[in-house]
Coordinates of C-alpha atoms in Angstrom, one line a residue:
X1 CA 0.0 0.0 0.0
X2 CA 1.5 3.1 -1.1
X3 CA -0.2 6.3 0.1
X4 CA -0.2 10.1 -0.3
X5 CA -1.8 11.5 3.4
X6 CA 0.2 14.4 4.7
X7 CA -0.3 14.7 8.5
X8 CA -1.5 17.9 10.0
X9 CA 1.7 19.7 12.3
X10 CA 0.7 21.0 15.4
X11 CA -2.1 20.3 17.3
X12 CA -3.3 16.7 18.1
X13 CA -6.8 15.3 19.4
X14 CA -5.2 15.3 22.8
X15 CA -4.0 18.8 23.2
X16 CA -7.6 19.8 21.6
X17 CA -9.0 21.3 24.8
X18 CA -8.3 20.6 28.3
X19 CA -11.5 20.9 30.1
X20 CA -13.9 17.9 31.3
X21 CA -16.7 19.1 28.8
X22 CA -14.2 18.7 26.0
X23 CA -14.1 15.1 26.9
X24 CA -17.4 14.0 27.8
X25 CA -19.1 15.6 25.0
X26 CA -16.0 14.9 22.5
X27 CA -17.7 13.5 19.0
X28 CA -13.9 12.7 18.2
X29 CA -13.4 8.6 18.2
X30 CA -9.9 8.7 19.6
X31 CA -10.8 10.2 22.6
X32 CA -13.7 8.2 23.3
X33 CA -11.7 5.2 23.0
X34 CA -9.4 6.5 25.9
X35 CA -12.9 7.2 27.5
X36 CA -13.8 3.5 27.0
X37 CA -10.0 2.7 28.0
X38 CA -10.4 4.4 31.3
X39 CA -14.0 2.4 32.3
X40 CA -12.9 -0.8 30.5
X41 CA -9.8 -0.7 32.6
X42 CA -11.6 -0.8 35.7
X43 CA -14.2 -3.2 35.4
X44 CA -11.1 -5.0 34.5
X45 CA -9.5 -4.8 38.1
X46 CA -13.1 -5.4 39.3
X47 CA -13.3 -8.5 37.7
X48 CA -9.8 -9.3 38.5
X49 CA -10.4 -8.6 42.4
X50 CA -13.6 -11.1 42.0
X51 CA -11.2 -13.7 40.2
X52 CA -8.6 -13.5 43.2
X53 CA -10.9 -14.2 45.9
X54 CA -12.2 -16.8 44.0
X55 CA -8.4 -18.6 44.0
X56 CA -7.6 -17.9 47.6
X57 CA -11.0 -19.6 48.9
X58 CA -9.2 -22.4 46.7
X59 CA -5.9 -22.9 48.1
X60 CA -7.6 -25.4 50.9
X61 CA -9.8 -27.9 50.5
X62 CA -12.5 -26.9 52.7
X63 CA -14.3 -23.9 52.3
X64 CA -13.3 -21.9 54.9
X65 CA -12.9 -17.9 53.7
X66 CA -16.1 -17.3 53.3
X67 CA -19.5 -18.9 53.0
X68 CA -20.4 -21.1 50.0
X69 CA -23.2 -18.8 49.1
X70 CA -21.0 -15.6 49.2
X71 CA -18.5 -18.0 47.4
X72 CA -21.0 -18.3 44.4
X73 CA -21.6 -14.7 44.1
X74 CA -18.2 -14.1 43.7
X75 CA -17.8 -16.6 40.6
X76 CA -20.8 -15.0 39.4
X77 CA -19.6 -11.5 39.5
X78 CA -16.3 -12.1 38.2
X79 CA -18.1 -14.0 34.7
X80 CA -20.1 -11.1 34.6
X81 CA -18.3 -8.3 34.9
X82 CA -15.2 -9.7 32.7
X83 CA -16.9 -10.8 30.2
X84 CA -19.6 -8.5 29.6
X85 CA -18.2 -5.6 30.7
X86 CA -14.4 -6.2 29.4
X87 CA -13.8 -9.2 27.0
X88 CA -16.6 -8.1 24.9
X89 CA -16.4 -4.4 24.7
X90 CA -12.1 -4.5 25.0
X91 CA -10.5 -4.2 21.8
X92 CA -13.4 -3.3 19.4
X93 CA -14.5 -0.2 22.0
X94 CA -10.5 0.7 22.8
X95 CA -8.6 0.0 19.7
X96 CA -11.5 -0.4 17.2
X97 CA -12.7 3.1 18.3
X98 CA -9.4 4.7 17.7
X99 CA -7.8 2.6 14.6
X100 CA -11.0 1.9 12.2
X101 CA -11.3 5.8 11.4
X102 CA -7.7 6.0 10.6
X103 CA -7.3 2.7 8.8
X104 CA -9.4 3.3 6.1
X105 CA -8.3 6.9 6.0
X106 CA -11.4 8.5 7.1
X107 CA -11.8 11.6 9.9
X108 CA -14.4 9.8 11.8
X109 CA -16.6 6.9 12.1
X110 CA -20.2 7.3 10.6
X111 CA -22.0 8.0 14.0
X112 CA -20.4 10.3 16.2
X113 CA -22.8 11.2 18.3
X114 CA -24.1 7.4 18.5
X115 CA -20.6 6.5 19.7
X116 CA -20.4 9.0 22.0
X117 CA -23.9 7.4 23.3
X118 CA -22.6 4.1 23.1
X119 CA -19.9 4.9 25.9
X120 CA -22.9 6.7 27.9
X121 CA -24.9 3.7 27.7
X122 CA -21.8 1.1 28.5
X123 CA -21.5 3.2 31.8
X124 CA -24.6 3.3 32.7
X125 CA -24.8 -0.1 32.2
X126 CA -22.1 -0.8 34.4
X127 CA -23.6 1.8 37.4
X128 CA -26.5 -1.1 37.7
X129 CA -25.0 -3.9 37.1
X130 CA -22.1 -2.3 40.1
X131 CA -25.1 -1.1 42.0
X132 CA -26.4 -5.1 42.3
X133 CA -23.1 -6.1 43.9
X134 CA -23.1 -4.1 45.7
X135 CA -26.2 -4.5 47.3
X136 CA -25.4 -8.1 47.9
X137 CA -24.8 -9.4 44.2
X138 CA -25.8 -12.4 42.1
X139 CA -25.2 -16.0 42.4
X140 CA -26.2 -17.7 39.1
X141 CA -23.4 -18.3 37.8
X142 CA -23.1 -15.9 34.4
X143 CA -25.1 -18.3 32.6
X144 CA -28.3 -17.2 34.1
X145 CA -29.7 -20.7 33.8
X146 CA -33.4 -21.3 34.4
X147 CA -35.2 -22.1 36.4
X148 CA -32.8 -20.9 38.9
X149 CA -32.3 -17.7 38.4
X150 CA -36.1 -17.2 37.4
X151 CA -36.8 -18.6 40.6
X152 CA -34.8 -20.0 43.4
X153 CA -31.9 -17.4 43.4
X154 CA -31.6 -15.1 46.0
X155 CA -29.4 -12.2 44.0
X156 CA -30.4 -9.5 42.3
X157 CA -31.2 -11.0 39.3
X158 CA -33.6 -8.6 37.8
X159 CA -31.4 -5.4 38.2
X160 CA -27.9 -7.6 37.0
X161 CA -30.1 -8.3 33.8
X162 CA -31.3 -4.8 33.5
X163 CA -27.8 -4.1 33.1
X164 CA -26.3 -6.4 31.2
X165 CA -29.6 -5.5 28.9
X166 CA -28.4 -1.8 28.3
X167 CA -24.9 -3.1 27.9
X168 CA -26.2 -4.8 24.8
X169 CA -27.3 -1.6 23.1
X170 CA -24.0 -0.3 23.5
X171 CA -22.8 -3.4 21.5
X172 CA -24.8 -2.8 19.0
X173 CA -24.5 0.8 18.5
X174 CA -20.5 -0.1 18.3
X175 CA -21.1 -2.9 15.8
X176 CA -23.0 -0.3 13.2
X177 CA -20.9 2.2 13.4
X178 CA -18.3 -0.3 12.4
X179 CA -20.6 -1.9 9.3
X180 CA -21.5 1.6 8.2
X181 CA -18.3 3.4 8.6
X182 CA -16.0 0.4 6.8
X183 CA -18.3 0.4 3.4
X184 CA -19.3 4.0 3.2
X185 CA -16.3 5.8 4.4
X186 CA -12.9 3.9 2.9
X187 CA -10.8 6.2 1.3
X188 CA -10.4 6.4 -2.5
X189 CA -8.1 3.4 -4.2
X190 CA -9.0 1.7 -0.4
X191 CA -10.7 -1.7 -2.0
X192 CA -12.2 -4.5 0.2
X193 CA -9.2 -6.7 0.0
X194 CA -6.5 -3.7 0.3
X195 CA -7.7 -3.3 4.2
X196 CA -5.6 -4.6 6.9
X197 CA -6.4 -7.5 8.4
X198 CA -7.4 -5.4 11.7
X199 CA -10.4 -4.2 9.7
X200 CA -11.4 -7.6 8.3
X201 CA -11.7 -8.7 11.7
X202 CA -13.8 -5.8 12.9
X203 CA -16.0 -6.0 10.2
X204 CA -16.8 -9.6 10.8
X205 CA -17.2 -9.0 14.6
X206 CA -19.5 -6.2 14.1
X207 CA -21.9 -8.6 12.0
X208 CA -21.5 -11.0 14.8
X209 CA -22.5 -7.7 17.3
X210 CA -25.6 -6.7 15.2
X211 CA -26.8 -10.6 14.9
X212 CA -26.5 -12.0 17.6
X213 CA -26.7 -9.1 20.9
X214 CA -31.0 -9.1 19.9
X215 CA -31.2 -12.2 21.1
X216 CA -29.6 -12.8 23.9
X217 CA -31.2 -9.1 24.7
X218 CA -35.1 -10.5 24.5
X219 CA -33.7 -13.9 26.4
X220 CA -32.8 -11.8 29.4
X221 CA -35.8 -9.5 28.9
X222 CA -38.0 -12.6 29.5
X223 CA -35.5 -13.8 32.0
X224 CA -36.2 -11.1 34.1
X225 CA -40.4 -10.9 32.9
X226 CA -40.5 -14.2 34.5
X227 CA -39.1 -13.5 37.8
X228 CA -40.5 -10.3 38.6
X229 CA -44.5 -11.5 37.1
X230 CA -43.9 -15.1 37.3
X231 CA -44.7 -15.9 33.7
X232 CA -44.9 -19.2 32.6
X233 CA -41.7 -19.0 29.6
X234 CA -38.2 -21.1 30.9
X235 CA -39.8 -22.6 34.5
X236 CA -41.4 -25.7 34.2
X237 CA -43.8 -25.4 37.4
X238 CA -45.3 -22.6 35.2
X239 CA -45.6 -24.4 31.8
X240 CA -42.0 -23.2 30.5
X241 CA -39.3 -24.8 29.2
X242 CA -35.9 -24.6 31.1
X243 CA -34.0 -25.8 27.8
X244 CA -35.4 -23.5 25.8
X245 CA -33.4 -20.9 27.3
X246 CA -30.3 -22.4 27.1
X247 CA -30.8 -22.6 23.5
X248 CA -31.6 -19.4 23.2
X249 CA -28.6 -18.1 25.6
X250 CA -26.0 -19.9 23.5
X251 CA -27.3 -18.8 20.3
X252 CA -25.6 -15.6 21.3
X253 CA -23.2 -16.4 24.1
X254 CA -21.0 -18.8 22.1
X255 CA -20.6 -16.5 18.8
X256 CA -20.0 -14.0 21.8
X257 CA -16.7 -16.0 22.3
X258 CA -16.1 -14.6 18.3
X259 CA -17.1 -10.8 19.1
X260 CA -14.4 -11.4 22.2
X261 CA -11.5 -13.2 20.4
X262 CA -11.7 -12.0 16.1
X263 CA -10.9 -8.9 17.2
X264 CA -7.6 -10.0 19.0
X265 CA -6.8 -12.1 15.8
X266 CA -6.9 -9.2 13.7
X267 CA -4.8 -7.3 16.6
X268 CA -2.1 -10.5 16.2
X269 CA -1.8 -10.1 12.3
X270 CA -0.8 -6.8 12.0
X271 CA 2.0 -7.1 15.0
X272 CA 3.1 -10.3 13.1
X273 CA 3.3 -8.4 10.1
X274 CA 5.2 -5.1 11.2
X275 CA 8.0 -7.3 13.4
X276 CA 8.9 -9.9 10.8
X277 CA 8.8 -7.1 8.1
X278 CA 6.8 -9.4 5.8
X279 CA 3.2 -9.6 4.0
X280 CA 0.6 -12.0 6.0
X281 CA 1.2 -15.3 3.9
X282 CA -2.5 -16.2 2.4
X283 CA -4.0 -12.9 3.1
X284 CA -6.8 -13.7 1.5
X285 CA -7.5 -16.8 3.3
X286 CA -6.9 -14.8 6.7
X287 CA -9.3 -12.0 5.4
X288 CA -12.2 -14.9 4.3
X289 CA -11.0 -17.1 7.8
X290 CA -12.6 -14.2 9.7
X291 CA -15.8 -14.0 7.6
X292 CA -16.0 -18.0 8.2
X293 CA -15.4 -17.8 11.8
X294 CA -18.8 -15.1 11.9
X295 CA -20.7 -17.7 10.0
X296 CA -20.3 -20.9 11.4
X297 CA -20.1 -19.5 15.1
X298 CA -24.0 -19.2 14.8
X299 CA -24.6 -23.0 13.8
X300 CA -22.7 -24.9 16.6
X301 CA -24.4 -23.1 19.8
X302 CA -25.7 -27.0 20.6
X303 CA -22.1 -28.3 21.5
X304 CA -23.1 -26.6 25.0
X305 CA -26.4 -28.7 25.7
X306 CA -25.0 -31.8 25.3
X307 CA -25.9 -33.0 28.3
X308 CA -29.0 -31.6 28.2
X309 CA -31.4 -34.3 27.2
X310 CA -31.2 -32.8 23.5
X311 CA -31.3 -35.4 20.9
X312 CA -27.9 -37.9 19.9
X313 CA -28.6 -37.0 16.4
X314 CA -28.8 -33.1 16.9
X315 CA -25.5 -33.5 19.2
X316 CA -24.0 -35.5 16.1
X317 CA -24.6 -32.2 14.0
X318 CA -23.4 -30.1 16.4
X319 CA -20.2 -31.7 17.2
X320 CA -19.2 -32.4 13.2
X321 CA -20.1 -28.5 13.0
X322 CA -18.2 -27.3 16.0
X323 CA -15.4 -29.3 14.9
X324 CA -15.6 -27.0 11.2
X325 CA -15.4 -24.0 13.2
X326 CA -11.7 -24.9 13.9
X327 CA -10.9 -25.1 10.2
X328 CA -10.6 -21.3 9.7
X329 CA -9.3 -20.8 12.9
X330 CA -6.4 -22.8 12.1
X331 CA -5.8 -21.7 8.7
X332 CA -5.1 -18.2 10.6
X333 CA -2.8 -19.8 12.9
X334 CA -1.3 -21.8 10.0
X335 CA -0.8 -18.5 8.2
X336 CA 0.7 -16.5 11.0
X337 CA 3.3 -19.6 11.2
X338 CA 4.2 -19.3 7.8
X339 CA 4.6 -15.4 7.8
X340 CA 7.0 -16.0 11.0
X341 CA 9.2 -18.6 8.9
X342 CA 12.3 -16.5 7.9
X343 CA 11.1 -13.4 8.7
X344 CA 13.2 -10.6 10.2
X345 CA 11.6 -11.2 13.8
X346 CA 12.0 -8.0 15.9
X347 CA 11.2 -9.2 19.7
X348 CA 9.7 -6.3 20.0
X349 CA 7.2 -6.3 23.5
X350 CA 3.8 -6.2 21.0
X351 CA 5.4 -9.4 19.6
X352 CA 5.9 -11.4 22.6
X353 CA 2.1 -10.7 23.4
X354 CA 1.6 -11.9 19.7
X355 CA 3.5 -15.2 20.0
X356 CA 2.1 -15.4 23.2
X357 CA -1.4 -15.6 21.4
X358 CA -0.2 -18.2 19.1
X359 CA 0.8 -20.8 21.6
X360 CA -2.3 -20.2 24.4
X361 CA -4.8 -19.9 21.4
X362 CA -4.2 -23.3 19.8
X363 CA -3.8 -25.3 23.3
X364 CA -7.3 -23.5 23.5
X365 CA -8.5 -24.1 20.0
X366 CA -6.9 -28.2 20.2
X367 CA -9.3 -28.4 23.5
X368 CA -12.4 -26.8 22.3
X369 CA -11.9 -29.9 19.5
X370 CA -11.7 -32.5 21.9
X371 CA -14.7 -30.7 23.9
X372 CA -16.8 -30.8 20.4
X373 CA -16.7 -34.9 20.8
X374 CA -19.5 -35.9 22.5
X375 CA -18.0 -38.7 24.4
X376 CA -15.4 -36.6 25.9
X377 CA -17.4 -33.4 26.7
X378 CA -20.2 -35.7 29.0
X379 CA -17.1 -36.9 30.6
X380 CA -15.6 -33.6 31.6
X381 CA -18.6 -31.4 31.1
X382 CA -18.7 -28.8 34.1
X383 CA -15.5 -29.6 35.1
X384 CA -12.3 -27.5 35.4
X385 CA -11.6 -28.9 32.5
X386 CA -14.3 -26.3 30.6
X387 CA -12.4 -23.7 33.1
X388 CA -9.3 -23.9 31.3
X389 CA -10.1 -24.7 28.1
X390 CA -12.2 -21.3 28.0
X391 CA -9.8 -19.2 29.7
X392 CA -7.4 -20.2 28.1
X393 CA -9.2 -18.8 24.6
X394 CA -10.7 -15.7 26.2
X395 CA -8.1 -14.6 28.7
X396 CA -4.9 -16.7 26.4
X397 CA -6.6 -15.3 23.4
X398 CA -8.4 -12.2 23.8
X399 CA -6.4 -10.0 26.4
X400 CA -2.9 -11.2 24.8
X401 CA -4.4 -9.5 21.8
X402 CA -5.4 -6.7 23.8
X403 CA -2.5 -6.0 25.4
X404 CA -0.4 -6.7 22.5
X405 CA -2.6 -4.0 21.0
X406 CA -2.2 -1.4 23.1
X407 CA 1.5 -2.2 23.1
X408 CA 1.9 -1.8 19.8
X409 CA -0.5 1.5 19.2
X410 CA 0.3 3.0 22.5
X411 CA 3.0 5.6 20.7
X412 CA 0.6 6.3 18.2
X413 CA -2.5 7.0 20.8
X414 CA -0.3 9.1 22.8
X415 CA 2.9 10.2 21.6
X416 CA 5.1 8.5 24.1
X417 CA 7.3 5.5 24.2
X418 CA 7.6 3.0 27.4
X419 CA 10.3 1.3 28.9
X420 CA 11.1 -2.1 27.1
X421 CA 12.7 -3.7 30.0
X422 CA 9.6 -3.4 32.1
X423 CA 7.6 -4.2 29.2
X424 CA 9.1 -7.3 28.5
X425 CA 9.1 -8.4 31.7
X426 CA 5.5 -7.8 32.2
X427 CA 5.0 -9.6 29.0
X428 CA 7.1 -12.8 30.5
X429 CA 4.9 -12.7 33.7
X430 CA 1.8 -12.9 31.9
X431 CA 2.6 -15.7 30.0
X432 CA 4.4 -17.6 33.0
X433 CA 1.6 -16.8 35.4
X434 CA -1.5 -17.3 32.7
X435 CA 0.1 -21.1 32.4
X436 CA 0.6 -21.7 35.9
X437 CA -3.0 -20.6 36.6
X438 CA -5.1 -22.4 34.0
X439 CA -2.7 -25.5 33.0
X440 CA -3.1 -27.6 36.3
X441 CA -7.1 -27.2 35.9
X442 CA -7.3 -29.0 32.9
X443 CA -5.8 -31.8 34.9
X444 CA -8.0 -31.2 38.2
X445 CA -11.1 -31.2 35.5
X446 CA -9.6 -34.5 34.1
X447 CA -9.9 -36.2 37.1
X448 CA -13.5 -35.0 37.9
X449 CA -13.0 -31.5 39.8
X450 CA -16.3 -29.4 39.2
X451 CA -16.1 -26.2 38.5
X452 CA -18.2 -23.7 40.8
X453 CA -17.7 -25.5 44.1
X454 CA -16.7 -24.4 46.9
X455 CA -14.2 -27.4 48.8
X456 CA -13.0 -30.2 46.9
X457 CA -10.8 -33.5 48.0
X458 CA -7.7 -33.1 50.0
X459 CA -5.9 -34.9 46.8
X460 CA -6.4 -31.7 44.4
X461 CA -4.8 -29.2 46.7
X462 CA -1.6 -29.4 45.2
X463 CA -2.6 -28.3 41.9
X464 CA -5.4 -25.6 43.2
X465 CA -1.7 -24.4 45.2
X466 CA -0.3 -23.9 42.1
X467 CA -3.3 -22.4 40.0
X468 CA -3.6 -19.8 43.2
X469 CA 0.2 -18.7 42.7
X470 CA -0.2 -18.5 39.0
X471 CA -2.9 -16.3 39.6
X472 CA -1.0 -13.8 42.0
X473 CA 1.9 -13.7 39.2
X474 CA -0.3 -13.5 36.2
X475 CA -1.7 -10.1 38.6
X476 CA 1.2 -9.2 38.8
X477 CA 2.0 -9.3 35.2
X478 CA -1.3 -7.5 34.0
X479 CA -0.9 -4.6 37.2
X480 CA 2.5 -4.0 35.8
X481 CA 1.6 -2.7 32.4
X482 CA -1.1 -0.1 34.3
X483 CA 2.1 1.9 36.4
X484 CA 4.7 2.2 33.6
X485 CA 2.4 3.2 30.9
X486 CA 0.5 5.9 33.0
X487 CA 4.0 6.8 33.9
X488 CA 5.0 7.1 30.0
X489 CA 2.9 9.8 29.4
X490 CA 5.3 11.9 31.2
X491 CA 8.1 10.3 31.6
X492 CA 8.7 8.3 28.5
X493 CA 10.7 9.3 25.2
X494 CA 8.4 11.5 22.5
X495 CA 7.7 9.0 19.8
X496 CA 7.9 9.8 16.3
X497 CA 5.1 8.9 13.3
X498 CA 6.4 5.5 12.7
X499 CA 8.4 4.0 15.4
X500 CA 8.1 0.7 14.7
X501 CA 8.7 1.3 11.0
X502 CA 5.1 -0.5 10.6
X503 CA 3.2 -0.8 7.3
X504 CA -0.6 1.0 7.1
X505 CA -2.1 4.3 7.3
X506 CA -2.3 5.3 10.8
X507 CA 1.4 5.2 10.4
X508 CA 1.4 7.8 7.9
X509 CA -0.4 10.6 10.5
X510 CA 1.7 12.0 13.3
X511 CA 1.8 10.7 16.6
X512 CA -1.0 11.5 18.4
X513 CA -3.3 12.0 15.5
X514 CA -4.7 15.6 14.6
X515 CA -8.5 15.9 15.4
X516 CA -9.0 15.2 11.9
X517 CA -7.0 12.6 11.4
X518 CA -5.0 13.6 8.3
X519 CA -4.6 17.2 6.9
X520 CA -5.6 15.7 3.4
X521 CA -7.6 13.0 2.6
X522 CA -5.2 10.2 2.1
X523 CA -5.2 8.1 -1.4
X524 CA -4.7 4.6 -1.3
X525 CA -2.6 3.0 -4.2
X526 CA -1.5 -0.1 -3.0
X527 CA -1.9 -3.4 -1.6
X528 CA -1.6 -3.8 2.2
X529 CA 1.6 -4.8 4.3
X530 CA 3.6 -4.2 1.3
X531 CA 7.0 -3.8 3.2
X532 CA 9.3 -4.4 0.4
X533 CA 7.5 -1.1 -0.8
X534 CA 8.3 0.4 2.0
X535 CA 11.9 -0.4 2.2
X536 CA 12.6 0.8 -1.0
X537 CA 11.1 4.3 -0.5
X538 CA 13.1 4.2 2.6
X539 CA 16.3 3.6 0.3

């Protein structure tokens, strides 16, 4: 991609008024992606507090830190907050927010004011569902399942779901500003398969958004109809059907795990691309993976009822489909491996996140294959075994790409450059404690530990010791990156446009970005991640 985009000197979205109005009425994406940053980031410790006390009522067999009822509301709370309120929103609300304008060189996204409202609405959002924990919180579980939550629970259901309901809007309103924005707005000689891979990901996540957020939207509106009139819709003492909602939770929740982790892919192939200087090998199939991924994520939702009492033959379907969904997902893994052989590999901090990715994500992906098989998934089905395999997509998979993401943008959103060493070392920490965390629960699930209880056998303490002091290094790791890169903003070395020597257009503006984005409309000419290109204009 060659382009002609001259950046504007001066001024930059940051230094484009100081006062508090100027932010919380700003239209401008980039700074409402630092607002999302800012809330994201804590619902993240939130959910990371939750997630703690969760491990150190573990390290002994019996329950003995707290009460097995209090025990379940913290479980509960730490699903709900981390994945509705940061896995989901994370790097489309951050790093979509800010890069999608610039990427396809236009000086906004379609709806400013509606993504200013989508940030209003995630807060808000976030107020209730904060306000029912802290009345006394919700013990479900973050499935919600019925009948219990409709009508033996003793949380506050009906207000965590009011929450989680106006959360969804703020999905959506994210999701069509993304659709809208990526065909309408691309700049001229910007064709559908010059965008970066980043966009390609985004654009399939946003048709996952706009699909699927509806309906798990009406599910928990007649989740929450039913307990407060006591309709007769998921409880069977009133004529409903329990199953019934878990079909229609998992329509939504499992392509959810798409919205949370296609995002982060396209995050991985433009790192992989900038530090091994090379084109992503099979773009195409990369660009089409993503689209495939969207698709079939909607048709194997019944991989999660297997237990259920749903028919063999329907399970049948569902496991050969669930099995297909790791098709595309390998041939991106496949294709990353093949753009890392001989490249010029930079180990650059936003890399080690990216190779990170690579290894977490296919112990994830291999697992989520042996969960599709029917005979293996009854054996370990609510075990820890589920525990890891999941985490070790959505917390291996997603926030890898997220922080690799901010890593690698972070000059560009602010202008400054942080310290590698303490970068690195975070990095290392992450990976070391993420493995020590989540690796002995596949084994504790393997040999029948179930997840969501409270004391278990004295012959499973060892491994819960070690899957607690994971956990307090893999906090360790993730509180690191929050001290030196607040401290960067002051303290760290200005950055210049392009300080990776990266390949795209929001490496073209200046570092931070004007308001506008670019002083002229920038005219794209060439294909994407050309970085032979771009070595010989360098000379």
């Amino acid at each position: 991609m060659t382009t002609h985009a001259a950046a504007a000197p001066g001024s930059n979205y940051l230094t484009n008024g100081f006062s508090l109005k100027s932010w919380l009425l700003t239209k401008d994406h980039k700074r409402i992606a630092i607002l999302y940053m800012i809330s994201i980031t804590v619902f993240f410790v939130l959910g990371g507090l939750f997630a703690f006390v969760v491990r150190l009522e573990l390290l002994t067999p019996a329950g003995d830190l707290m009460e097995a009822d209090t025990y379940n509301r913290m479980f509960t709370m730490h699903g709900v907050v981390m994945i509705f309120f940061f896995l989901i929103p994370s790097i489309p609300a951050v790093l979509g927010n800010f890069l999608v304008p610039i990427m396809i060189g236009a000086k906004d996204l379609a709806f400013p004011k509606i993504n200013l409202a989508s940030w209003y609405l995630y807060n808000i959002a976030g107020v209730i569902t904060l306000a029912a924990i802290a009345m006394g919180g919700v013990d479900t579980g973050w499935t919600f399942y019925t009948p219990f939550s409709t009508t033996y629970a003793n949380g506050y259901v009906v207000l965590t779901v009011v929450g989680l309901f106006i959360n969804g809007f703020s999905s959506i309103f994210t999701g069509l500003n993304f659709i809208v924005s990526i065909h309408r707005m691309r700049a001229p000689g910007l064709t559908w398969f010059r965008l970066p891979l980043f966009i390609w990901g985004h654009y399939a996540t946003s048709l996952v958004i706009m699909l699927g957020t509806p309906v798990i939207a009406i599910t928990l509106a007649l989740l929450a109809a039913e307990r407060a009139l006591h309709l007769g819709i998921f409880d069977p003492a009133l004529g409903g059907d329990p199953i019934l909602f878990q079909h229609l939770f998992w329509f939504y929740s499992h392509p959810a795990v798409y919205i949370m982790i296609l995002p982060s892919m396209g995050v991985i192939s433009e790192i992989i691309s900038a530090f091994t200087r090379k084109k992503i090998f099979g773009y195409h199939f990369v660009a089409f993976a993503s689209i495939a991924i969207a698709i079939l994520g909607f048709l194997v939702w019944g991989h999660h009822l297997f237990v259920s009492g749903q028919s063999i033959y329907a399970g049948l379907v569902f496991s050969v489909l669930s099995m297909l969904v790791g098709v595309p997902s390998a041939v991106k893994v496949f294709n990353w491996m093949a753009t890392l052989y001989q490249g010029s590999i930079s180990r650059q901090t936003p890399m080690l996140y990216a190779l990170g990715f690579i290894g977490l994500f296919t112990i994830g992906g291999l697992t989520g294959v042996m969960l599709a098989t029917i005979g293996l998934d009854v054996h370990v089905h609510d075990t820890y075994f589920v525990v890891a395999h999941f985490h070790y997509i959505m917390v291996g998979g997603a926030i890898m790409g997220y922080l690799g993401g901010i890593h690698f943008w972070w000059p560009k959103m602010t202008g400054r450059l942080y310290p590698n060493f303490w970068s690195k070392l975070s990095a290392g920490l992450v990976f070391v404690g993420f493995n020590l965390t989540f690796f002995p629960q596949f084994i504790l699930g393997y040999l029948g530990m179930p997840r969501r209880y409270w004391s278990y056998p004295d012959e499973m303490q060892v491994l819960n010791v070690l899957s607690t002091a994971g956990a307090t290094i893999l906090g360790v790791g993730y509180a690191m990156p929050l001290f030196y890169l607040l401290w960067s903003l002051k303290g760290g070395r200005v950055a210049d446009d392009n300080p990776w020597g990266a390949y795209g257009l929001e490496w073209e503006t200046s570092s931070p970005p004007p308001t506008e984005n670019f002083l002229h409309d920038p005219v794209v000419t060439g294909g994407p991640y050309d970085y032979a290109e771009l070595e010989r204009k360098r000379g």
